Amino acid sequence: MREKILVVEDEEAIRDILTHYLKKEGYEVFEAECGEMALELINDKRMDLVLLDLMLPDIGGYDVCRSISSKHKIPIIMLTAKNDIVDKILGLELGADDYITKPFDIREVLVRIKVALRRMEDLIRIENKDEETIKLPYDIEIFINSREVYKDCNLIKLKPKEFQLLLILAENRKVVFTRNKLLEKVWGFDFEGESRTVDVHIQRIRKKLGIEKGDALIETVFGLGYKML
Ligand code: CA
């Protein structure tokens, strides 16, 4: 799959140059012209790297950087016209991985991106021993520790109970669960819910995952309950 790069830069000319060369290198490129847009995109897509301009019209680059690195493990390369050593240190402390000053040589940018991506790959490989994931059909992936679900690399926003329900089924594929068993496992022994609660949640999960009736993933077992294929 092509690596996704987010270019955060308010100057259109610079953004265009970066986007042009990054696409030419084979990356999938997303553009944001302000900090707010950048944070929105980051929450929706699983980006592989962020090129971040320091001087943005709304939220400053440092704050964007801090916000991204507190929630996500994505390499951030800061772009700035400032050639001040203090800025470099501050940027790196806030979670940036690298620093490029403008005007830049595009070849240098590309090399730095490759280095940062490779470094992250190594890191992920080491950490993946801990981060457990479950891969499902239809390009669905569940990240158990961070409790996130992605489909085609897009974050699917599930409520906690929906996540729990999906996880139980995904961890026990081909096992039929009765509605009562699911109620007990997800809502707890004390929950005096109706089995219809389970049906409603299953429907929501199917909808959010874009699983239509024809695409079997969570199957209704008539008279019994549900199972994941
Ligand atoms: Ca700028």
JSON list of C-alpha atoms and ligand atoms in Angstrom, two decimals:
[
{"chain": "A", "resi": 1, "resn": "MET", "atom": "CA", "xyz": [0.00, 0.00, 0.00]},
{"chain": "A", "resi": 2, "resn": "ARG", "atom": "CA", "xyz": [1.23, 3.50, -0.80]},
{"chain": "A", "resi": 3, "resn": "GLU", "atom": "CA", "xyz": [2.51, 5.52, 2.11]},
{"chain": "A", "resi": 4, "resn": "LYS", "atom": "CA", "xyz": [0.35, 8.47, 3.08]},
{"chain": "A", "resi": 5, "resn": "ILE", "atom": "CA", "xyz": [1.97, 11.84, 3.63]},
{"chain": "A", "resi": 6, "resn": "LEU", "atom": "CA", "xyz": [0.22, 14.88, 5.00]},
{"chain": "A", "resi": 7, "resn": "VAL", "atom": "CA", "xyz": [1.59, 18.22, 3.82]},
{"chain": "A", "resi": 8, "resn": "VAL", "atom": "CA", "xyz": [0.67, 21.04, 6.20]},
{"chain": "A", "resi": 9, "resn": "GLU", "atom": "CA", "xyz": [1.60, 24.36, 4.63]},
{"chain": "A", "resi": 10, "resn": "ASP", "atom": "CA", "xyz": [-0.36, 27.56, 4.18]},
{"chain": "A", "resi": 11, "resn": "GLU", "atom": "CA", "xyz": [1.67, 28.85, 1.24]},
{"chain": "A", "resi": 12, "resn": "GLU", "atom": "CA", "xyz": [0.06, 27.39, -1.82]},
{"chain": "A", "resi": 13, "resn": "ALA", "atom": "CA", "xyz": [3.16, 27.54, -4.00]},
{"chain": "A", "resi": 14, "resn": "ILE", "atom": "CA", "xyz": [5.24, 25.56, -1.54]},
{"chain": "A", "resi": 15, "resn": "ARG", "atom": "CA", "xyz": [2.42, 23.11, -0.94]},
{"chain": "A", "resi": 16, "resn": "ASP", "atom": "CA", "xyz": [2.06, 22.53, -4.66]},
{"chain": "A", "resi": 17, "resn": "ILE", "atom": "CA", "xyz": [5.77, 21.86, -5.13]},
{"chain": "A", "resi": 18, "resn": "LEU", "atom": "CA", "xyz": [5.87, 19.40, -2.25]},
{"chain": "A", "resi": 19, "resn": "THR", "atom": "CA", "xyz": [2.70, 17.64, -3.38]},
{"chain": "A", "resi": 20, "resn": "HIS", "atom": "CA", "xyz": [3.93, 17.41, -6.95]},
{"chain": "A", "resi": 21, "resn": "TYR", "atom": "CA", "xyz": [7.26, 15.78, -6.06]},
{"chain": "A", "resi": 22, "resn": "LEU", "atom": "CA", "xyz": [5.83, 13.53, -3.38]},
{"chain": "A", "resi": 23, "resn": "LYS", "atom": "CA", "xyz": [3.22, 12.18, -5.77]},
{"chain": "A", "resi": 24, "resn": "LYS", "atom": "CA", "xyz": [5.94, 11.65, -8.34]},
{"chain": "A", "resi": 25, "resn": "GLU", "atom": "CA", "xyz": [7.80, 9.56, -5.76]},
{"chain": "A", "resi": 26, "resn": "GLY", "atom": "CA", "xyz": [4.73, 7.38, -5.43]},
{"chain": "A", "resi": 27, "resn": "TYR", "atom": "CA", "xyz": [3.34, 8.66, -2.14]},
{"chain": "A", "resi": 28, "resn": "GLU", "atom": "CA", "xyz": [-0.32, 9.30, -1.52]},
{"chain": "A", "resi": 29, "resn": "VAL", "atom": "CA", "xyz": [-0.49, 12.98, -0.57]},
{"chain": "A", "resi": 30, "resn": "PHE", "atom": "CA", "xyz": [-3.01, 14.86, 1.57]},
{"chain": "A", "resi": 31, "resn": "GLU", "atom": "CA", "xyz": [-2.89, 18.63, 1.93]},
{"chain": "A", "resi": 32, "resn": "ALA", "atom": "CA", "xyz": [-3.84, 20.93, 4.77]},
{"chain": "A", "resi": 33, "resn": "GLU", "atom": "CA", "xyz": [-3.53, 24.68, 4.65]},
{"chain": "A", "resi": 34, "resn": "CYS", "atom": "CA", "xyz": [-3.99, 25.24, 8.37]},
{"chain": "A", "resi": 35, "resn": "GLY", "atom": "CA", "xyz": [-3.48, 23.48, 11.65]},
{"chain": "A", "resi": 36, "resn": "GLU", "atom": "CA", "xyz": [-7.13, 22.70, 12.25]},
{"chain": "A", "resi": 37, "resn": "MET", "atom": "CA", "xyz": [-7.45, 20.98, 8.89]},
{"chain": "A", "resi": 38, "resn": "ALA", "atom": "CA", "xyz": [-4.29, 19.02, 9.61]},
{"chain": "A", "resi": 39, "resn": "LEU", "atom": "CA", "xyz": [-5.60, 17.73, 12.94]},
{"chain": "A", "resi": 40, "resn": "GLU", "atom": "CA", "xyz": [-8.90, 16.76, 11.34]},
{"chain": "A", "resi": 41, "resn": "LEU", "atom": "CA", "xyz": [-7.17, 14.77, 8.61]},
{"chain": "A", "resi": 42, "resn": "ILE", "atom": "CA", "xyz": [-4.88, 13.09, 11.12]},
{"chain": "A", "resi": 43, "resn": "ASN", "atom": "CA", "xyz": [-7.87, 11.91, 13.12]},
{"chain": "A", "resi": 44, "resn": "ASP", "atom": "CA", "xyz": [-9.56, 10.43, 10.08]},
{"chain": "A", "resi": 45, "resn": "LYS", "atom": "CA", "xyz": [-6.72, 8.80, 8.20]},
{"chain": "A", "resi": 46, "resn": "ARG", "atom": "CA", "xyz": [-3.80, 6.74, 9.26]},
{"chain": "A", "resi": 47, "resn": "MET", "atom": "CA", "xyz": [-0.98, 8.92, 7.96]},
{"chain": "A", "resi": 48, "resn": "ASP", "atom": "CA", "xyz": [2.56, 7.64, 7.67]},
{"chain": "A", "resi": 49, "resn": "LEU", "atom": "CA", "xyz": [4.33, 10.97, 7.88]},
{"chain": "A", "resi": 50, "resn": "VAL", "atom": "CA", "xyz": [3.59, 14.67, 8.35]},
{"chain": "A", "resi": 51, "resn": "LEU", "atom": "CA", "xyz": [5.48, 17.53, 6.76]},
{"chain": "A", "resi": 52, "resn": "LEU", "atom": "CA", "xyz": [4.62, 20.42, 9.01]},
{"chain": "A", "resi": 53, "resn": "ASP", "atom": "CA", "xyz": [5.14, 24.11, 8.38]},
{"chain": "A", "resi": 54, "resn": "LEU", "atom": "CA", "xyz": [5.92, 25.98, 11.56]},
{"chain": "A", "resi": 55, "resn": "MET", "atom": "CA", "xyz": [4.14, 29.24, 10.75]},
{"chain": "A", "resi": 56, "resn": "LEU", "atom": "CA", "xyz": [0.48, 28.51, 10.13]},
{"chain": "A", "resi": 57, "resn": "PRO", "atom": "CA", "xyz": [-2.41, 30.98, 10.07]},
{"chain": "A", "resi": 58, "resn": "ASP", "atom": "CA", "xyz": [-4.43, 29.42, 12.88]},
{"chain": "A", "resi": 59, "resn": "ILE", "atom": "CA", "xyz": [-2.79, 26.97, 15.27]},
{"chain": "A", "resi": 60, "resn": "GLY", "atom": "CA", "xyz": [0.98, 27.31, 15.46]},
{"chain": "A", "resi": 61, "resn": "GLY", "atom": "CA", "xyz": [3.11, 24.49, 14.12]},
{"chain": "A", "resi": 62, "resn": "TYR", "atom": "CA", "xyz": [4.47, 23.70, 17.57]},
{"chain": "A", "resi": 63, "resn": "ASP", "atom": "CA", "xyz": [0.98, 23.18, 18.95]},
{"chain": "A", "resi": 64, "resn": "VAL", "atom": "CA", "xyz": [-0.01, 21.04, 15.98]},
{"chain": "A", "resi": 65, "resn": "CYS", "atom": "CA", "xyz": [3.14, 19.03, 16.51]},
{"chain": "A", "resi": 66, "resn": "ARG", "atom": "CA", "xyz": [2.47, 18.55, 20.20]},
{"chain": "A", "resi": 67, "resn": "SER", "atom": "CA", "xyz": [-1.12, 17.59, 19.52]},
{"chain": "A", "resi": 68, "resn": "ILE", "atom": "CA", "xyz": [-0.19, 15.01, 16.88]},
{"chain": "A", "resi": 69, "resn": "SER", "atom": "CA", "xyz": [2.65, 13.43, 18.80]},
{"chain": "A", "resi": 70, "resn": "SER", "atom": "CA", "xyz": [0.61, 13.12, 21.98]},
{"chain": "A", "resi": 71, "resn": "LYS", "atom": "CA", "xyz": [-1.98, 10.96, 20.22]},
{"chain": "A", "resi": 72, "resn": "HIS", "atom": "CA", "xyz": [-0.25, 9.31, 17.30]},
{"chain": "A", "resi": 73, "resn": "LYS", "atom": "CA", "xyz": [3.01, 7.70, 16.47]},
{"chain": "A", "resi": 74, "resn": "ILE", "atom": "CA", "xyz": [3.68, 9.46, 13.19]},
{"chain": "A", "resi": 75, "resn": "PRO", "atom": "CA", "xyz": [7.01, 10.90, 12.12]},
{"chain": "A", "resi": 76, "resn": "ILE", "atom": "CA", "xyz": [6.83, 14.67, 11.83]},
{"chain": "A", "resi": 77, "resn": "ILE", "atom": "CA", "xyz": [9.27, 16.70, 9.78]},
{"chain": "A", "resi": 78, "resn": "MET", "atom": "CA", "xyz": [9.08, 20.39, 10.51]},
{"chain": "A", "resi": 79, "resn": "LEU", "atom": "CA", "xyz": [9.47, 22.93, 7.76]},
{"chain": "A", "resi": 80, "resn": "THR", "atom": "CA", "xyz": [10.39, 26.41, 8.70]},
{"chain": "A", "resi": 81, "resn": "ALA", "atom": "CA", "xyz": [11.89, 29.59, 7.43]},
{"chain": "A", "resi": 82, "resn": "LYS", "atom": "CA", "xyz": [13.34, 30.23, 10.84]},
{"chain": "A", "resi": 83, "resn": "ASN", "atom": "CA", "xyz": [16.90, 29.16, 11.07]},
{"chain": "A", "resi": 84, "resn": "ASP", "atom": "CA", "xyz": [17.15, 29.47, 14.78]},
{"chain": "A", "resi": 85, "resn": "ILE", "atom": "CA", "xyz": [18.74, 26.78, 16.91]},
{"chain": "A", "resi": 86, "resn": "VAL", "atom": "CA", "xyz": [16.24, 27.44, 19.70]},
{"chain": "A", "resi": 87, "resn": "ASP", "atom": "CA", "xyz": [13.38, 26.60, 17.36]},
{"chain": "A", "resi": 88, "resn": "LYS", "atom": "CA", "xyz": [15.06, 23.39, 16.31]},
{"chain": "A", "resi": 89, "resn": "ILE", "atom": "CA", "xyz": [15.43, 22.23, 19.88]},
{"chain": "A", "resi": 90, "resn": "LEU", "atom": "CA", "xyz": [11.88, 23.22, 20.75]},
{"chain": "A", "resi": 91, "resn": "GLY", "atom": "CA", "xyz": [10.53, 21.40, 17.69]},
{"chain": "A", "resi": 92, "resn": "LEU", "atom": "CA", "xyz": [12.41, 18.23, 18.49]},
{"chain": "A", "resi": 93, "resn": "GLU", "atom": "CA", "xyz": [11.31, 18.36, 22.10]},
{"chain": "A", "resi": 94, "resn": "LEU", "atom": "CA", "xyz": [7.70, 18.62, 21.06]},
{"chain": "A", "resi": 95, "resn": "GLY", "atom": "CA", "xyz": [7.94, 15.42, 19.09]},
{"chain": "A", "resi": 96, "resn": "ALA", "atom": "CA", "xyz": [9.19, 16.41, 15.67]},
{"chain": "A", "resi": 97, "resn": "ASP", "atom": "CA", "xyz": [11.56, 13.86, 14.17]},
{"chain": "A", "resi": 98, "resn": "ASP", "atom": "CA", "xyz": [13.46, 16.12, 11.88]},
{"chain": "A", "resi": 99, "resn": "TYR", "atom": "CA", "xyz": [13.78, 19.69, 10.82]},
{"chain": "A", "resi": 100, "resn": "ILE", "atom": "CA", "xyz": [14.21, 21.28, 7.41]},
{"chain": "A", "resi": 101, "resn": "THR", "atom": "CA", "xyz": [14.72, 24.98, 6.88]},
{"chain": "A", "resi": 102, "resn": "LYS", "atom": "CA", "xyz": [13.33, 26.90, 3.95]},
{"chain": "A", "resi": 103, "resn": "PRO", "atom": "CA", "xyz": [14.30, 27.45, 1.23]},
{"chain": "A", "resi": 104, "resn": "PHE", "atom": "CA", "xyz": [14.80, 23.72, 0.88]},
{"chain": "A", "resi": 105, "resn": "ASP", "atom": "CA", "xyz": [16.19, 21.47, -1.78]},
{"chain": "A", "resi": 106, "resn": "ILE", "atom": "CA", "xyz": [13.38, 19.09, -2.72]},
{"chain": "A", "resi": 107, "resn": "ARG", "atom": "CA", "xyz": [15.85, 16.20, -3.06]},
{"chain": "A", "resi": 108, "resn": "GLU", "atom": "CA", "xyz": [16.88, 16.72, 0.53]},
{"chain": "A", "resi": 109, "resn": "VAL", "atom": "CA", "xyz": [13.25, 16.68, 1.63]},
{"chain": "A", "resi": 110, "resn": "LEU", "atom": "CA", "xyz": [12.69, 13.39, -0.17]},
{"chain": "A", "resi": 111, "resn": "VAL", "atom": "CA", "xyz": [15.76, 11.81, 1.40]},
{"chain": "A", "resi": 112, "resn": "ARG", "atom": "CA", "xyz": [14.75, 12.95, 4.88]},
{"chain": "A", "resi": 113, "resn": "ILE", "atom": "CA", "xyz": [11.26, 11.54, 4.35]},
{"chain": "A", "resi": 114, "resn": "LYS", "atom": "CA", "xyz": [12.67, 8.16, 3.34]},
{"chain": "A", "resi": 115, "resn": "VAL", "atom": "CA", "xyz": [14.91, 8.11, 6.39]},
{"chain": "A", "resi": 116, "resn": "ALA", "atom": "CA", "xyz": [12.06, 9.03, 8.75]},
{"chain": "A", "resi": 117, "resn": "LEU", "atom": "CA", "xyz": [9.74, 6.43, 7.23]},
{"chain": "A", "resi": 118, "resn": "ARG", "atom": "CA", "xyz": [12.37, 3.72, 7.48]},
{"chain": "A", "resi": 119, "resn": "ARG", "atom": "CA", "xyz": [13.10, 4.63, 11.07]},
{"chain": "A", "resi": 120, "resn": "MET", "atom": "CA", "xyz": [9.39, 4.42, 11.90]},
{"chain": "A", "resi": 121, "resn": "GLU", "atom": "CA", "xyz": [9.08, 1.06, 10.13]},
{"chain": "A", "resi": 122, "resn": "ASP", "atom": "CA", "xyz": [11.84, -0.35, 12.31]},
{"chain": "A", "resi": 123, "resn": "LEU", "atom": "CA", "xyz": [10.24, 1.08, 15.41]},
{"chain": "A", "resi": 124, "resn": "ILE", "atom": "CA", "xyz": [6.85, -0.37, 14.51]},
{"chain": "A", "resi": 125, "resn": "ARG", "atom": "CA", "xyz": [8.40, -3.74, 13.81]},
{"chain": "A", "resi": 126, "resn": "ILE", "atom": "CA", "xyz": [9.90, -3.79, 17.29]},
{"chain": "A", "resi": 127, "resn": "GLU", "atom": "CA", "xyz": [6.77, -2.48, 18.99]},
{"chain": "A", "resi": 128, "resn": "ASN", "atom": "CA", "xyz": [4.38, -4.69, 17.08]},
{"chain": "A", "resi": 129, "resn": "LYS", "atom": "CA", "xyz": [5.50, -7.52, 19.28]},
{"chain": "A", "resi": 130, "resn": "ASP", "atom": "CA", "xyz": [3.42, -5.76, 21.92]},
{"chain": "A", "resi": 131, "resn": "GLU", "atom": "CA", "xyz": [0.69, -4.06, 19.89]},
{"chain": "A", "resi": 132, "resn": "GLU", "atom": "CA", "xyz": [-1.70, -6.81, 19.03]},
{"chain": "A", "resi": 133, "resn": "THR", "atom": "CA", "xyz": [-3.79, -6.47, 15.95]},
{"chain": "A", "resi": 134, "resn": "ILE", "atom": "CA", "xyz": [-6.50, -8.61, 14.44]},
{"chain": "A", "resi": 135, "resn": "LYS", "atom": "CA", "xyz": [-6.85, -8.55, 10.70]},
{"chain": "A", "resi": 136, "resn": "LEU", "atom": "CA", "xyz": [-10.28, -9.24, 9.30]},
{"chain": "A", "resi": 137, "resn": "PRO", "atom": "CA", "xyz": [-11.64, -9.55, 5.77]},
{"chain": "A", "resi": 138, "resn": "TYR", "atom": "CA", "xyz": [-12.55, -6.39, 3.84]},
{"chain": "A", "resi": 139, "resn": "ASP", "atom": "CA", "xyz": [-9.27, -4.73, 4.94]},
{"chain": "A", "resi": 140, "resn": "ILE", "atom": "CA", "xyz": [-10.52, -4.30, 8.48]},
{"chain": "A", "resi": 141, "resn": "GLU", "atom": "CA", "xyz": [-7.91, -4.15, 11.19]},
{"chain": "A", "resi": 142, "resn": "ILE", "atom": "CA", "xyz": [-8.43, -3.99, 14.94]},
{"chain": "A", "resi": 143, "resn": "PHE", "atom": "CA", "xyz": [-5.71, -2.48, 17.14]},
{"chain": "A", "resi": 144, "resn": "ILE", "atom": "CA", "xyz": [-6.41, -4.01, 20.51]},
{"chain": "A", "resi": 145, "resn": "ASN", "atom": "CA", "xyz": [-4.24, -1.82, 22.77]},
{"chain": "A", "resi": 146, "resn": "SER", "atom": "CA", "xyz": [-5.25, 1.50, 21.27]},
{"chain": "A", "resi": 147, "resn": "ARG", "atom": "CA", "xyz": [-8.82, 0.24, 20.80]},
{"chain": "A", "resi": 148, "resn": "GLU", "atom": "CA", "xyz": [-9.01, 1.50, 17.24]},
{"chain": "A", "resi": 149, "resn": "VAL", "atom": "CA", "xyz": [-10.55, -0.04, 14.17]},
{"chain": "A", "resi": 150, "resn": "TYR", "atom": "CA", "xyz": [-9.51, 0.78, 10.64]},
{"chain": "A", "resi": 151, "resn": "LYS", "atom": "CA", "xyz": [-11.06, -0.13, 7.34]},
{"chain": "A", "resi": 152, "resn": "ASP", "atom": "CA", "xyz": [-9.01, 0.57, 4.23]},
{"chain": "A", "resi": 153, "resn": "CYS", "atom": "CA", "xyz": [-6.76, 2.61, 6.57]},
{"chain": "A", "resi": 154, "resn": "ASN", "atom": "CA", "xyz": [-9.68, 4.86, 7.55]},
{"chain": "A", "resi": 155, "resn": "LEU", "atom": "CA", "xyz": [-10.50, 5.12, 11.22]},
{"chain": "A", "resi": 156, "resn": "ILE", "atom": "CA", "xyz": [-13.93, 3.75, 12.03]},
{"chain": "A", "resi": 157, "resn": "LYS", "atom": "CA", "xyz": [-15.45, 5.53, 14.98]},
{"chain": "A", "resi": 158, "resn": "LEU", "atom": "CA", "xyz": [-16.96, 2.89, 17.20]},
{"chain": "A", "resi": 159, "resn": "LYS", "atom": "CA", "xyz": [-18.48, 3.48, 20.61]},
{"chain": "A", "resi": 160, "resn": "PRO", "atom": "CA", "xyz": [-16.85, 1.53, 23.48]},
{"chain": "A", "resi": 161, "resn": "LYS", "atom": "CA", "xyz": [-19.59, -1.14, 23.58]},
{"chain": "A", "resi": 162, "resn": "GLU", "atom": "CA", "xyz": [-19.51, -1.53, 19.83]},
{"chain": "A", "resi": 163, "resn": "PHE", "atom": "CA", "xyz": [-15.76, -1.99, 19.97]},
{"chain": "A", "resi": 164, "resn": "GLN", "atom": "CA", "xyz": [-16.05, -4.54, 22.74]},
{"chain": "A", "resi": 165, "resn": "LEU", "atom": "CA", "xyz": [-18.66, -6.50, 20.84]},
{"chain": "A", "resi": 166, "resn": "LEU", "atom": "CA", "xyz": [-16.62, -6.49, 17.66]},
{"chain": "A", "resi": 167, "resn": "LEU", "atom": "CA", "xyz": [-13.51, -7.55, 19.53]},
{"chain": "A", "resi": 168, "resn": "ILE", "atom": "CA", "xyz": [-15.18, -10.52, 21.22]},
{"chain": "A", "resi": 169, "resn": "LEU", "atom": "CA", "xyz": [-16.51, -11.78, 17.90]},
{"chain": "A", "resi": 170, "resn": "ALA", "atom": "CA", "xyz": [-13.20, -11.14, 16.14]},
{"chain": "A", "resi": 171, "resn": "GLU", "atom": "CA", "xyz": [-11.19, -12.92, 18.82]},
{"chain": "A", "resi": 172, "resn": "ASN", "atom": "CA", "xyz": [-13.44, -15.96, 18.51]},
{"chain": "A", "resi": 173, "resn": "ARG", "atom": "CA", "xyz": [-14.12, -16.31, 14.86]},
{"chain": "A", "resi": 174, "resn": "LYS", "atom": "CA", "xyz": [-16.53, -19.06, 13.84]},
{"chain": "A", "resi": 175, "resn": "VAL", "atom": "CA", "xyz": [-17.80, -19.33, 17.41]},
{"chain": "A", "resi": 176, "resn": "VAL", "atom": "CA", "xyz": [-21.53, -18.79, 17.81]},
{"chain": "A", "resi": 177, "resn": "PHE", "atom": "CA", "xyz": [-22.44, -16.46, 20.67]},
{"chain": "A", "resi": 178, "resn": "THR", "atom": "CA", "xyz": [-25.96, -16.23, 21.97]},
{"chain": "A", "resi": 179, "resn": "ARG", "atom": "CA", "xyz": [-27.37, -12.77, 22.57]},
{"chain": "A", "resi": 180, "resn": "ASN", "atom": "CA", "xyz": [-27.36, -13.44, 26.31]},
{"chain": "A", "resi": 181, "resn": "LYS", "atom": "CA", "xyz": [-23.72, -14.48, 26.25]},
{"chain": "A", "resi": 182, "resn": "LEU", "atom": "CA", "xyz": [-22.83, -11.28, 24.41]},
{"chain": "A", "resi": 183, "resn": "LEU", "atom": "CA", "xyz": [-24.88, -9.21, 26.84]},
{"chain": "A", "resi": 184, "resn": "GLU", "atom": "CA", "xyz": [-23.05, -10.82, 29.72]},
{"chain": "A", "resi": 185, "resn": "LYS", "atom": "CA", "xyz": [-19.62, -10.35, 28.14]},
{"chain": "A", "resi": 186, "resn": "VAL", "atom": "CA", "xyz": [-20.04, -6.78, 26.93]},
{"chain": "A", "resi": 187, "resn": "TRP", "atom": "CA", "xyz": [-22.51, -5.27, 29.36]},
{"chain": "A", "resi": 188, "resn": "GLY", "atom": "CA", "xyz": [-21.69, -7.39, 32.38]},
{"chain": "A", "resi": 189, "resn": "PHE", "atom": "CA", "xyz": [-23.67, -9.73, 34.59]},
{"chain": "A", "resi": 190, "resn": "ASP", "atom": "CA", "xyz": [-25.76, -7.02, 36.15]},
{"chain": "A", "resi": 191, "resn": "PHE", "atom": "CA", "xyz": [-27.01, -5.54, 32.96]},
{"chain": "A", "resi": 192, "resn": "GLU", "atom": "CA", "xyz": [-30.71, -6.15, 32.65]},
{"chain": "A", "resi": 193, "resn": "GLY", "atom": "CA", "xyz": [-30.85, -5.35, 29.00]},
{"chain": "A", "resi": 194, "resn": "GLU", "atom": "CA", "xyz": [-32.88, -6.99, 26.35]},
{"chain": "A", "resi": 195, "resn": "SER", "atom": "CA", "xyz": [-31.30, -9.10, 23.69]},
{"chain": "A", "resi": 196, "resn": "ARG", "atom": "CA", "xyz": [-32.49, -6.48, 21.25]},
{"chain": "A", "resi": 197, "resn": "THR", "atom": "CA", "xyz": [-29.67, -4.26, 22.53]},
{"chain": "A", "resi": 198, "resn": "VAL", "atom": "CA", "xyz": [-27.23, -6.71, 20.99]},
{"chain": "A", "resi": 199, "resn": "ASP", "atom": "CA", "xyz": [-29.06, -6.65, 17.67]},
{"chain": "A", "resi": 200, "resn": "VAL", "atom": "CA", "xyz": [-29.02, -2.87, 17.57]},
{"chain": "A", "resi": 201, "resn": "HIS", "atom": "CA", "xyz": [-25.30, -2.74, 18.30]},
{"chain": "A", "resi": 202, "resn": "ILE", "atom": "CA", "xyz": [-24.50, -5.42, 15.72]},
{"chain": "A", "resi": 203, "resn": "GLN", "atom": "CA", "xyz": [-26.46, -3.46, 13.14]},
{"chain": "A", "resi": 204, "resn": "ARG", "atom": "CA", "xyz": [-24.53, -0.31, 13.98]},
{"chain": "A", "resi": 205, "resn": "ILE", "atom": "CA", "xyz": [-21.20, -2.09, 13.72]},
{"chain": "A", "resi": 206, "resn": "ARG", "atom": "CA", "xyz": [-22.14, -3.56, 10.35]},
{"chain": "A", "resi": 207, "resn": "LYS", "atom": "CA", "xyz": [-23.20, -0.14, 9.13]},
{"chain": "A", "resi": 208, "resn": "LYS", "atom": "CA", "xyz": [-20.11, 1.65, 10.36]},
{"chain": "A", "resi": 209, "resn": "LEU", "atom": "CA", "xyz": [-17.88, -0.99, 8.82]},
{"chain": "A", "resi": 210, "resn": "GLY", "atom": "CA", "xyz": [-19.80, -0.71, 5.58]},
{"chain": "A", "resi": 211, "resn": "ILE", "atom": "CA", "xyz": [-20.68, -4.39, 5.69]},
{"chain": "A", "resi": 212, "resn": "GLU", "atom": "CA", "xyz": [-23.77, -4.85, 3.58]},
{"chain": "A", "resi": 213, "resn": "LYS", "atom": "CA", "xyz": [-26.08, -7.84, 3.76]},
{"chain": "A", "resi": 214, "resn": "GLY", "atom": "CA", "xyz": [-24.26, -9.60, 0.95]},
{"chain": "A", "resi": 215, "resn": "ASP", "atom": "CA", "xyz": [-20.81, -9.21, 2.49]},
{"chain": "A", "resi": 216, "resn": "ALA", "atom": "CA", "xyz": [-20.90, -11.72, 5.25]},
{"chain": "A", "resi": 217, "resn": "LEU", "atom": "CA", "xyz": [-18.67, -10.94, 8.19]},
{"chain": "A", "resi": 218, "resn": "ILE", "atom": "CA", "xyz": [-20.84, -10.95, 11.26]},
{"chain": "A", "resi": 219, "resn": "GLU", "atom": "CA", "xyz": [-23.41, -13.60, 10.55]},
{"chain": "A", "resi": 220, "resn": "THR", "atom": "CA", "xyz": [-26.76, -13.88, 12.21]},
{"chain": "A", "resi": 221, "resn": "VAL", "atom": "CA", "xyz": [-27.24, -17.48, 13.27]},
{"chain": "A", "resi": 222, "resn": "PHE", "atom": "CA", "xyz": [-30.97, -17.99, 13.20]},
{"chain": "A", "resi": 223, "resn": "GLY", "atom": "CA", "xyz": [-32.45, -18.85, 16.56]},
{"chain": "A", "resi": 224, "resn": "LEU", "atom": "CA", "xyz": [-29.07, -18.66, 18.27]},
{"chain": "A", "resi": 225, "resn": "GLY", "atom": "CA", "xyz": [-27.13, -15.45, 17.99]},
{"chain": "A", "resi": 226, "resn": "TYR", "atom": "CA", "xyz": [-24.11, -14.22, 16.07]},
{"chain": "A", "resi": 227, "resn": "LYS", "atom": "CA", "xyz": [-20.77, -15.39, 14.82]},
{"chain": "A", "resi": 228, "resn": "MET", "atom": "CA", "xyz": [-17.95, -13.84, 12.90]},
{"chain": "A", "resi": 229, "resn": "LEU", "atom": "CA", "xyz": [-16.94, -15.72, 9.80]},
{"chain": "B", "resi": 1, "resn": "CA", "atom": "CA", "xyz": [3.70, 29.32, 6.64]}
]
